[in-house]
Every structure is written in structure tokens, then in C-alpha cells.
Amino acid sequence: VIPCQYDDIHFLENTENTIIRLYVQRPKYGLIDTLGQLAVSAVYDQIGSFRENRLAVMRDGLWGFVDNEGMEIIPCRFREVSDFYEGLAAVKLGRYWGFIDKLGNVKIAFQYKRAGNFRDKLAWVETDKGIGYINAHNKMEIPAQFEQAQDFDRGVARAKAEGKWGLIDAKNRWILKPKYVDIRPF
């Protein structure tokens, strides 16, 4: 069904085995569907994961995004990117992180040292004061007070304070006070 012209192929994550990641000699990556039809030309140095109809792609050391038709919607201009969650992706331009929408419009300016994903309407961001959580309008909902933090998952986030990990809710209340060396994802 798929001609023997690729050096390697694998199913792409989160596509229910309907899209195949392919590798050709250069090394460059692209995508084909299960019928062997080219979906994304093999011109990318790396391919990320497919989420919210956007696929992170790297060309010449910079990241951008293509849609599920293989069209490059957001040009490769970012140093690092995360996947889209709740319509926004954290991206790094220069030394700082900000957030873009699915068309590449900057929704939250590049001002953070690091940034997580919007989950349960909040994303963690690192400032000079520490790590806190912002909403999609860049309002600090949970003050920058943590040493480390993770994305929210079902209303709970892992956060580290005074060298120990605990669990917080979206109202900045400790569900589990920090006392653990590590807490793994749910």
C-alpha cells in the first residue's frame, strides 16, 4: 500500500493511527495518510505531535505549525513551541515565552522565562518572582510563588514550594500541602 521509498515510518500520536510520520534520507520529515497520500511534504527537520488540528514542525532550527491538510499556517520562526491546548500554544521567540492562537497571532506577549500549557483555563509561567498561573487574558490568577509547577489536570496542579511538592487547586488552595520529594502525573 505504501511504496518502499521511505527510510522510516511510524503512526503519528493522537491521530488514531490514520496519519503516518515518514522519514527520508536527508533527514527530513513529512506525513502521509494510510493510503500513501502525501499530507505534509518531507521538508522538516523535526515533527512534533498533532493537537487541536495543529502539528508542530521544525525547519532550519525554528518551529512553526501546519494544519491537518499539511498547510503551513504558522511560519517556522520560534525557538521552541509547545502543543496547542484550549486554543493557545506557548512559544519562545528570542529569550522569552508568550502565547499564540491557532493562526499565529500573539495573544500573550513574550515576557516569561518559561511557560506551560493552558489546562483548565490556567497556564503556569515563570517570572522573576517565581512561577504562578495566568489566565488566557494574561491576568495572574495564582501569584508567582512556586519554585516549580506543572499544568493543571482535572482541577489539580503539582507545585513545589520550599523544596517540596504538593497539590493545589485553581483557587490557590493547597489540596495536599508540600511535603513530598516528587509527585508524578495522574
PDB file of N, CA, C and O in Angstrom, residues 74-108:
ATOM      1  N   ILE A  74       1.379  28.577  10.463  1.00  0.00           N
ATOM      2  CA  ILE A  74       2.213  29.450  11.290  1.00  0.00           C
ATOM      3  C   ILE A  74       3.664  29.206  10.869  1.00  0.00           C
ATOM      4  O   ILE A  74       4.188  28.109  11.077  1.00  0.00           O
ATOM      5  N   PRO A  75       4.310  30.198  10.251  1.00  0.00           N
ATOM      6  CA  PRO A  75       5.666  30.008   9.741  1.00  0.00           C
ATOM      7  C   PRO A  75       6.662  29.580  10.826  1.00  0.00           C
ATOM      8  O   PRO A  75       6.501  29.914  12.002  1.00  0.00           O
ATOM      9  N   CYS A  76       7.695  28.876  10.418  1.00  0.00           N
ATOM     10  CA  CYS A  76       8.743  28.419  11.331  1.00  0.00           C
ATOM     11  C   CYS A  76       9.615  29.613  11.722  1.00  0.00           C
ATOM     12  O   CYS A  76      10.492  30.026  10.975  1.00  0.00           O
ATOM     13  N   ARG A  77       9.331  30.167  12.912  1.00  0.00           N
ATOM     14  CA  ARG A  77      10.085  31.335  13.381  1.00  0.00           C
ATOM     15  C   ARG A  77      10.352  31.310  14.886  1.00  0.00           C
ATOM     16  O   ARG A  77      10.980  32.212  15.420  1.00  0.00           O
ATOM     17  N   PHE A  78       9.906  30.264  15.576  1.00  0.00           N
ATOM     18  CA  PHE A  78      10.034  30.203  17.030  1.00  0.00           C
ATOM     19  C   PHE A  78      11.163  29.267  17.443  1.00  0.00           C
ATOM     20  O   PHE A  78      11.371  28.225  16.827  1.00  0.00           O
ATOM     21  N   ARG A  79      11.854  29.621  18.519  1.00  0.00           N
ATOM     22  CA  ARG A  79      12.958  28.789  19.027  1.00  0.00           C
ATOM     23  C   ARG A  79      12.448  27.496  19.650  1.00  0.00           C
ATOM     24  O   ARG A  79      13.099  26.456  19.536  1.00  0.00           O
ATOM     25  N   GLU A  80      11.318  27.571  20.336  1.00  0.00           N
ATOM     26  CA  GLU A  80      10.688  26.389  20.944  1.00  0.00           C
ATOM     27  C   GLU A  80       9.187  26.593  20.905  1.00  0.00           C
ATOM     28  O   GLU A  80       8.714  27.734  20.881  1.00  0.00           O
ATOM     29  N   VAL A  81       8.451  25.486  20.929  1.00  0.00           N
ATOM     30  CA  VAL A  81       6.988  25.556  20.967  1.00  0.00           C
ATOM     31  C   VAL A  81       6.455  24.435  21.836  1.00  0.00           C
ATOM     32  O   VAL A  81       7.113  23.422  22.028  1.00  0.00           O
ATOM     33  N   SER A  82       5.254  24.632  22.348  1.00  0.00           N
ATOM     34  CA  SER A  82       4.525  23.545  22.990  1.00  0.00           C
ATOM     35  C   SER A  82       3.303  23.264  22.122  1.00  0.00           C
ATOM     36  O   SER A  82       3.040  23.979  21.157  1.00  0.00           O
ATOM     37  N   ASP A  83       2.571  22.229  22.455  1.00  0.00           N
ATOM     38  CA  ASP A  83       1.350  21.903  21.717  1.00  0.00           C
ATOM     39  C   ASP A  83       0.248  22.896  22.052  1.00  0.00           C
ATOM     40  O   ASP A  83       0.303  23.591  23.066  1.00  0.00           O
ATOM     41  N   PHE A  84      -0.779  22.921  21.210  1.00  0.00           N
ATOM     42  CA  PHE A  84      -1.945  23.754  21.479  1.00  0.00           C
ATOM     43  C   PHE A  84      -2.830  23.077  22.514  1.00  0.00           C
ATOM     44  O   PHE A  84      -3.083  21.877  22.446  1.00  0.00           O
ATOM     45  N   TYR A  85      -3.269  23.858  23.469  1.00  0.00           N
ATOM     46  CA  TYR A  85      -4.257  23.449  24.467  1.00  0.00           C
ATOM     47  C   TYR A  85      -5.198  24.630  24.644  1.00  0.00           C
ATOM     48  O   TYR A  85      -4.752  25.768  24.780  1.00  0.00           O
ATOM     49  N   GLU A  86      -6.481  24.345  24.613  1.00  0.00           N
ATOM     50  CA  GLU A  86      -7.501  25.380  24.791  1.00  0.00           C
ATOM     51  C   GLU A  86      -7.287  26.550  23.813  1.00  0.00           C
ATOM     52  O   GLU A  86      -7.497  27.707  24.151  1.00  0.00           O
ATOM     53  N   GLY A  87      -6.829  26.221  22.600  1.00  0.00           N
ATOM     54  CA  GLY A  87      -6.693  27.205  21.539  1.00  0.00           C
ATOM     55  C   GLY A  87      -5.426  28.043  21.558  1.00  0.00           C
ATOM     56  O   GLY A  87      -5.228  28.883  20.694  1.00  0.00           O
ATOM     57  N   LEU A  88      -4.537  27.827  22.528  1.00  0.00           N
ATOM     58  CA  LEU A  88      -3.295  28.596  22.637  1.00  0.00           C
ATOM     59  C   LEU A  88      -2.092  27.668  22.766  1.00  0.00           C
ATOM     60  O   LEU A  88      -2.206  26.574  23.324  1.00  0.00           O
ATOM     61  N   ALA A  89      -0.954  28.139  22.262  1.00  0.00           N
ATOM     62  CA  ALA A  89       0.301  27.394  22.410  1.00  0.00           C
ATOM     63  C   ALA A  89       1.353  28.329  22.978  1.00  0.00           C
ATOM     64  O   ALA A  89       1.467  29.487  22.558  1.00  0.00           O
ATOM     65  N   ALA A  90       2.131  27.821  23.917  1.00  0.00           N
ATOM     66  CA  ALA A  90       3.276  28.569  24.435  1.00  0.00           C
ATOM     67  C   ALA A  90       4.391  28.457  23.405  1.00  0.00           C
ATOM     68  O   ALA A  90       4.696  27.366  22.919  1.00  0.00           O
ATOM     69  N   VAL A  91       4.997  29.597  23.051  1.00  0.00           N
ATOM     70  CA  VAL A  91       6.079  29.618  22.075  1.00  0.00           C
ATOM     71  C   VAL A  91       7.178  30.554  22.568  1.00  0.00           C
ATOM     72  O   VAL A  91       6.917  31.524  23.276  1.00  0.00           O
ATOM     73  N   LYS A  92       8.409  30.229  22.177  1.00  0.00           N
ATOM     74  CA  LYS A  92       9.550  31.038  22.590  1.00  0.00           C
ATOM     75  C   LYS A  92      10.102  31.783  21.386  1.00  0.00           C
ATOM     76  O   LYS A  92      10.429  31.183  20.370  1.00  0.00           O
ATOM     77  N   LEU A  93      10.179  33.095  21.523  1.00  0.00           N
ATOM     78  CA  LEU A  93      10.730  33.956  20.482  1.00  0.00           C
ATOM     79  C   LEU A  93      11.853  34.754  21.132  1.00  0.00           C
ATOM     80  O   LEU A  93      11.605  35.484  22.095  1.00  0.00           O
ATOM     81  N   GLY A  94      13.067  34.588  20.657  1.00  0.00           N
ATOM     82  CA  GLY A  94      14.199  35.208  21.332  1.00  0.00           C
ATOM     83  C   GLY A  94      14.437  34.512  22.658  1.00  0.00           C
ATOM     84  O   GLY A  94      14.526  33.299  22.719  1.00  0.00           O
ATOM     85  N   ARG A  95      14.481  35.278  23.741  1.00  0.00           N
ATOM     86  CA  ARG A  95      14.750  34.706  25.069  1.00  0.00           C
ATOM     87  C   ARG A  95      13.495  34.452  25.888  1.00  0.00           C
ATOM     88  O   ARG A  95      13.573  33.892  26.976  1.00  0.00           O
ATOM     89  N   TYR A  96      12.342  34.880  25.393  1.00  0.00           N
ATOM     90  CA  TYR A  96      11.146  34.838  26.228  1.00  0.00           C
ATOM     91  C   TYR A  96      10.007  34.045  25.589  1.00  0.00           C
ATOM     92  O   TYR A  96       9.922  33.911  24.373  1.00  0.00           O
ATOM     93  N   TRP A  97       9.121  33.586  26.465  1.00  0.00           N
ATOM     94  CA  TRP A  97       7.941  32.814  26.069  1.00  0.00           C
ATOM     95  C   TRP A  97       6.704  33.704  26.077  1.00  0.00           C
ATOM     96  O   TRP A  97       6.578  34.596  26.909  1.00  0.00           O
ATOM     97  N   GLY A  98       5.789  33.423  25.169  1.00  0.00           N
ATOM     98  CA  GLY A  98       4.476  34.044  25.113  1.00  0.00           C
ATOM     99  C   GLY A  98       3.502  33.004  24.576  1.00  0.00           C
ATOM    100  O   GLY A  98       3.837  31.819  24.493  1.00  0.00           O
ATOM    101  N   PHE A  99       2.321  33.437  24.191  1.00  0.00           N
ATOM    102  CA  PHE A  99       1.298  32.513  23.700  1.00  0.00           C
ATOM    103  C   PHE A  99       0.709  33.028  22.393  1.00  0.00           C
ATOM    104  O   PHE A  99       0.481  34.232  22.242  1.00  0.00           O
ATOM    105  N   ILE A 100       0.465  32.091  21.458  1.00  0.00           N
ATOM    106  CA  ILE A 100      -0.155  32.425  20.174  1.00  0.00           C
ATOM    107  C   ILE A 100      -1.443  31.628  20.017  1.00  0.00           C
ATOM    108  O   ILE A 100      -1.636  30.605  20.675  1.00  0.00           O
ATOM    109  N   ASP A 101      -2.311  32.125  19.114  1.00  0.00           N
ATOM    110  CA  ASP A 101      -3.521  31.367  18.780  1.00  0.00           C
ATOM    111  C   ASP A 101      -3.230  30.480  17.567  1.00  0.00           C
ATOM    112  O   ASP A 101      -2.099  30.452  17.058  1.00  0.00           O
ATOM    113  N   LYS A 102      -4.230  29.777  17.088  1.00  0.00           N
ATOM    114  CA  LYS A 102      -4.048  28.803  16.010  1.00  0.00           C
ATOM    115  C   LYS A 102      -3.723  29.416  14.655  1.00  0.00           C
ATOM    116  O   LYS A 102      -3.376  28.702  13.718  1.00  0.00           O
ATOM    117  N   LEU A 103      -3.824  30.742  14.545  1.00  0.00           N
ATOM    118  CA  LEU A 103      -3.443  31.424  13.309  1.00  0.00           C
ATOM    119  C   LEU A 103      -2.074  32.087  13.432  1.00  0.00           C
ATOM    120  O   LEU A 103      -1.584  32.697  12.483  1.00  0.00           O
ATOM    121  N   GLY A 104      -1.463  31.988  14.608  1.00  0.00           N
ATOM    122  CA  GLY A 104      -0.150  32.570  14.828  1.00  0.00           C
ATOM    123  C   GLY A 104      -0.175  33.971  15.412  1.00  0.00           C
ATOM    124  O   GLY A 104       0.875  34.588  15.587  1.00  0.00           O
ATOM    125  N   ASN A 105      -1.366  34.479  15.713  1.00  0.00           N
ATOM    126  CA  ASN A 105      -1.472  35.801  16.331  1.00  0.00           C
ATOM    127  C   ASN A 105      -0.988  35.742  17.779  1.00  0.00           C
ATOM    128  O   ASN A 105      -1.355  34.830  18.519  1.00  0.00           O
ATOM    129  N   VAL A 106      -0.189  36.723  18.179  1.00  0.00           N
ATOM    130  CA  VAL A 106       0.304  36.777  19.560  1.00  0.00           C
ATOM    131  C   VAL A 106      -0.852  37.197  20.460  1.00  0.00           C
ATOM    132  O   VAL A 106      -1.434  38.259  20.297  1.00  0.00           O
ATOM    133  N   LYS A 107      -1.194  36.332  21.411  1.00  0.00           N
ATOM    134  CA  LYS A 107      -2.277  36.621  22.355  1.00  0.00           C
ATOM    135  C   LYS A 107      -1.747  37.061  23.711  1.00  0.00           C
ATOM    136  O   LYS A 107      -2.401  37.806  24.420  1.00  0.00           O
ATOM    137  N   ILE A 108      -0.572  36.571  24.078  1.00  0.00           N
ATOM    138  CA  ILE A 108       0.093  36.992  25.316  1.00  0.00           C
ATOM    139  C   ILE A 108       1.543  37.265  24.951  1.00  0.00           C
ATOM    140  O   ILE A 108       2.237  36.393  24.428  1.00  0.00           O
TER     141      ILE A 108
END
